[in-house]
Amino acid sequence: MSEHITHTAVTDDALRLALHSPDICQVFHGALQRNADICRYSAMTRSGDQFTVKLLRALRDQWRNGRLDSLAEKKLAFLLGWRCHLAADRTFKPVYRILDPRHYLKGDDEKGEASDVSIYHDVVVFREVYDGGRAEPFTPSALDFRLESHPASRAMPARALQRLLLPFWQTELLRIHSRRVPARFQPHRITVLRYSAAYHTPDPDKMRRFIIEPNFYNPQDPLIALARSLQRAKPRRDITLPDAVAAAPKQSQYAQALERAYRYVMAASDYFTGKIDEQELELRCDVGKPHVPAEFDPRRKKS
Amino acid sequence: MIGRRDFLQASALWLSAPSASVSAPPGDLSGRLARLIFLDDVASLAACSPQAPSETARAIATRREFFLAGALLQSSPPDDDAAAIAIRAGRAAVEAYQPLEASTAEARIRQDVRLLRELAAREGAALDRPPSHQQVADLFETLGRRVLIAIHTYIPDSDDVEGWMERLIGLHEAAHAYWQRLAEAYLAATPRRDEWFDASEPIVRAAAALHLGPLDSAAIARAISAPPRSAYARALADAHRRLLGL
């Protein structure tokens, strides 16, 4: 499992780069400018390979026959966030299995608890990309133990609300399904207290093994540096996007994920404007390619 | 104040029986938190009730998410008897709540806020230096963001993925609007005892206390059997009674 904050950040950064790029079509620019919040949550949607190409085809056909209305633009933004989810998964799922294989003995769709690798990734991203929660869409109290630093927590029943908001979302997410079967019930997968502990009292050995030694995040990588400068609305003129994209596959893991996400968005844009066909789109988006190479997947390794 | 007419004009807003119909985009979420607060109180009572069948009490305590959020499920998870009981118990509790739920969105927001202020009182929260409306709304958003961390990924509706995508977009928009309305109403409210809710009633006090720690069995039994006066206390007692017969 790669995690919420990292998925959100890879998507946020890839879409910043897309908005900065003259190579991404204008219809994408418009959809992303108006719907950044949608991309941020669609970036946590699974099963993207199964659905996104078909849905993108429908939107492209609609666009060719006229213009995209507000709902169609929102759906386009949703799909781009969804594709970026896959870029993070394809980068980080093998990393988790290399660094902490005991969590993944049952294969790709593990049911057990998330590895600390993924949680340490998330808290580092929270600090580096979201400035400890001072940048949208997070808040500085997001990883508190009990929301104690939130300015409204003293006046609100924060403890009870922590207990109630999970079933609130579980109920509402189940309600929007056409079949309300147990497989559609959103389980509680990770306790946020593990995030609080990793963020406020990080284990130095886990930091060394999961973050520093594998080169998880390097703010000096040009693609990351460009994304940070765009986030602060001060674009670095000394970094060209094509050069930064070309260098990223040999740089930090986060830069690799970002390059992959940007590449997926570029492929979607090229498909939308007719530069490439659907087969080429699937190829460039790695559709159908396993997230985890066989050597790190115990089920496929056995066979 | 919640008027008698509001809670007598109970509507079938909640799908107490599981339905296979495709949902429309959720336009209005008012009342959802009040219902959950009620279910949470039922859970705290039932899990410690000396009268509740031990199997039911255990299922509610150990499979709480199915009790609180599983009432809409059309079937139970395979090989999980406790979850099946918790889902049935959740449906029974929702049915007990139905007569309480106001018929208008405005009145349901007042019910949400009435119970949120009760929770705040239970936790000793202070409004002497009230936060801004935006800060209150942000607290709900921040908690929602933590939920996204906890549930990890959205499970898409493979039978109707495009419709699901539209409904999820609608759900997020509805949630933003709900938090804004709640924040405004929360800061403006002046809660007082009325025929809808009275925090001093024994069964309400017992439910509140059991969220924090144990009570002796006799005290719980006395609280449950005390004649309820407010609509909320009557519904709590009704829900508890329904659980005995599961």
Coordinates of C-alpha atoms in Angstrom, one line a residue, chain A residues 1-5 7-8 35 37-38 40-48 50-51 54-55 58-59 62 71 74-76 78-79 82 85 89 93 110 114 122 137-147 150-193 195-196, chain B residues 13-15 17-24 26 29 32-33 35-37 40-41 64-66 68-78 116-117 119-132 134-136 138-140 142-173 175-176 178-179 186-187 211-212:
Chain A
M1 CA 0.0 0.0 0.0
S2 CA 1.3 3.4 -0.8
E3 CA -0.4 6.0 1.1
H4 CA -2.7 9.0 1.1
I5 CA -0.3 11.9 1.6
H7 CA -0.5 9.9 -3.5
T8 CA -1.9 13.4 -3.0
N35 CA -10.7 21.4 -10.0
D37 CA -9.4 19.6 -5.0
I38 CA -11.0 16.8 -7.1
R40 CA -6.4 15.5 -4.7
Y41 CA -9.0 13.0 -3.6
S42 CA -9.3 11.0 -6.8
A43 CA -5.6 10.3 -6.4
M44 CA -6.6 7.8 -3.7
T45 CA -8.8 5.7 -6.0
R46 CA -7.7 2.1 -6.7
S47 CA -8.3 0.0 -9.9
G48 CA -7.3 2.8 -12.2
Q50 CA -9.4 -1.0 -15.3
F51 CA -11.4 2.1 -15.9
K54 CA -12.4 3.9 -21.2
L55 CA -13.6 6.9 -19.3
A58 CA -15.8 9.0 -23.5
L59 CA -14.7 12.5 -22.4
Q62 CA -17.6 14.4 -25.9
L71 CA -19.4 18.2 -14.8
K74 CA -14.7 17.7 -13.1
K75 CA -14.6 14.1 -14.4
L76 CA -11.6 14.9 -16.5
F78 CA -10.9 13.1 -11.5
L79 CA -9.4 10.8 -14.1
W82 CA -6.7 8.7 -10.7
H85 CA -2.4 7.3 -8.2
D89 CA 1.8 2.8 -6.8
K93 CA 5.0 -0.7 -4.1
E110 CA -2.0 -7.6 1.3
A114 CA 0.6 -1.0 6.4
D122 CA 3.9 10.1 4.1
P137 CA -4.9 20.8 1.3
F138 CA -3.5 19.9 4.8
T139 CA -3.4 21.8 8.0
P140 CA -0.6 21.9 10.6
S141 CA -2.8 19.9 13.1
A142 CA -3.6 17.1 10.6
L143 CA -1.1 14.7 12.2
D144 CA -1.7 15.7 15.8
F145 CA -2.4 13.0 18.2
R146 CA -5.7 14.4 19.2
L147 CA -6.0 17.6 17.0
H150 CA -6.2 23.0 15.9
P151 CA -7.6 26.4 16.7
A152 CA -11.1 25.1 17.0
S153 CA -10.3 22.0 19.1
R154 CA -10.8 23.6 22.5
A155 CA -14.4 24.6 21.5
M156 CA -15.3 21.4 19.8
P157 CA -15.8 17.8 20.8
A158 CA -12.7 16.8 19.0
R159 CA -12.4 13.4 20.7
A160 CA -15.9 12.3 19.8
L161 CA -15.7 13.7 16.3
Q162 CA -12.5 11.6 15.7
R163 CA -14.6 8.6 16.6
L164 CA -17.6 9.6 14.5
L165 CA -16.1 11.0 11.2
L166 CA -14.8 7.6 10.1
P167 CA -18.3 5.9 10.2
F168 CA -19.7 9.1 8.7
W169 CA -17.5 8.6 5.6
Q170 CA -17.9 4.9 5.6
T171 CA -21.7 5.2 5.5
E172 CA -21.7 7.9 2.8
L173 CA -19.2 6.1 0.6
L174 CA -21.2 2.9 0.8
R175 CA -24.4 4.9 0.0
I176 CA -23.0 6.0 -3.4
H177 CA -22.5 2.4 -4.6
S178 CA -25.0 0.7 -6.8
R179 CA -24.5 -2.6 -4.9
R180 CA -23.9 -2.3 -1.2
V181 CA -22.0 -5.5 -0.7
P182 CA -19.3 -6.1 1.9
A183 CA -16.6 -5.8 -0.7
R184 CA -17.6 -2.1 -1.2
F185 CA -17.4 -1.3 2.5
Q186 CA -14.4 0.9 3.2
P187 CA -12.5 -0.7 6.0
H188 CA -10.4 1.1 8.6
R189 CA -7.0 0.2 7.3
I190 CA -4.5 2.4 9.2
T191 CA -4.7 4.1 12.5
V192 CA -3.7 7.8 12.2
L193 CA -1.9 7.6 15.6
Y195 CA 1.3 8.8 11.6
S196 CA 1.3 11.1 14.7
Chain B
L13 CA -35.0 9.8 4.9
W14 CA -32.8 6.9 6.0
L15 CA -33.0 3.7 4.0
A17 CA -34.0 -1.6 4.6
P18 CA -31.0 -2.2 2.3
S19 CA -31.8 -1.1 -1.2
A20 CA -30.3 -2.1 -4.5
S21 CA -31.3 1.2 -6.2
V22 CA -28.5 3.4 -7.7
S23 CA -28.0 6.4 -5.5
A24 CA -28.6 9.9 -6.7
P26 CA -26.1 13.2 -2.2
L29 CA -26.3 15.6 4.4
R32 CA -26.2 12.6 9.4
L33 CA -24.1 13.5 12.4
R35 CA -28.0 10.0 13.7
L36 CA -24.4 8.8 14.2
I37 CA -24.2 10.4 17.6
D40 CA -22.8 5.8 19.1
D41 CA -24.7 6.3 22.3
R64 CA -18.4 -1.3 15.9
E65 CA -17.8 0.0 12.4
F66 CA -20.4 -2.4 11.0
L68 CA -22.3 2.4 13.1
A69 CA -21.9 2.3 9.3
G70 CA -23.1 -1.0 7.9
A71 CA -26.9 -0.7 8.1
L72 CA -27.1 -0.1 4.3
L73 CA -25.2 -3.3 3.5
Q74 CA -27.2 -5.8 1.5
S75 CA -25.4 -8.8 2.9
S76 CA -22.9 -9.5 5.7
P77 CA -19.2 -10.3 5.3
P78 CA -18.7 -14.0 4.8
L116 CA -22.7 18.2 18.9
R117 CA -23.0 20.8 21.7
L119 CA -20.7 16.1 23.0
A120 CA -18.8 19.3 23.6
A121 CA -20.2 19.5 27.1
R122 CA -19.3 15.9 27.8
E123 CA -15.7 16.6 26.8
G124 CA -15.5 19.9 28.7
A125 CA -15.1 21.9 25.6
A126 CA -15.2 25.7 26.1
L127 CA -16.8 28.3 24.0
D128 CA -15.8 31.3 26.1
R129 CA -13.3 32.3 23.3
P130 CA -15.2 31.0 20.3
P131 CA -13.3 30.1 17.2
S132 CA -14.2 31.5 13.8
Q134 CA -14.0 29.0 9.2
Q135 CA -11.9 27.4 11.9
V136 CA -14.8 25.2 13.0
D138 CA -11.8 23.5 9.0
L139 CA -11.8 21.1 11.9
F140 CA -14.3 18.9 10.1
T142 CA -9.1 18.2 8.9
L143 CA -10.8 15.2 10.5
G144 CA -12.1 14.2 7.0
R145 CA -8.5 14.3 5.7
R146 CA -7.5 12.0 8.6
V147 CA -10.3 9.6 7.6
L148 CA -8.9 9.5 4.1
I149 CA -5.6 8.4 5.6
A150 CA -7.4 5.7 7.6
I151 CA -9.4 4.2 4.8
H152 CA -6.4 4.3 2.5
T153 CA -8.0 4.1 -1.0
Y154 CA -11.5 4.5 -2.5
I155 CA -13.1 1.4 -3.7
P156 CA -14.8 2.3 -7.0
D157 CA -18.2 0.9 -8.1
S158 CA -17.2 -1.5 -10.9
D159 CA -20.9 -1.9 -11.9
D160 CA -21.3 1.8 -12.6
V161 CA -18.0 3.5 -12.5
E162 CA -18.9 6.7 -14.3
G163 CA -22.0 7.2 -12.1
W164 CA -20.0 6.5 -9.0
M165 CA -17.4 9.1 -10.1
E166 CA -20.2 11.7 -10.4
R167 CA -21.7 10.6 -7.1
L168 CA -18.3 10.8 -5.3
I169 CA -17.8 14.3 -6.7
G170 CA -21.3 15.2 -5.5
L171 CA -20.6 13.7 -2.1
H172 CA -17.5 15.8 -1.6
E173 CA -19.4 18.9 -2.6
A175 CA -19.8 17.4 2.6
H176 CA -18.1 20.8 2.2
Y178 CA -22.5 20.4 5.3
W179 CA -19.4 21.4 7.3
Y186 CA -22.7 25.4 16.0
L187 CA -21.5 28.8 16.9
H211 CA -18.0 6.3 26.5
L212 CA -15.3 7.1 29.1

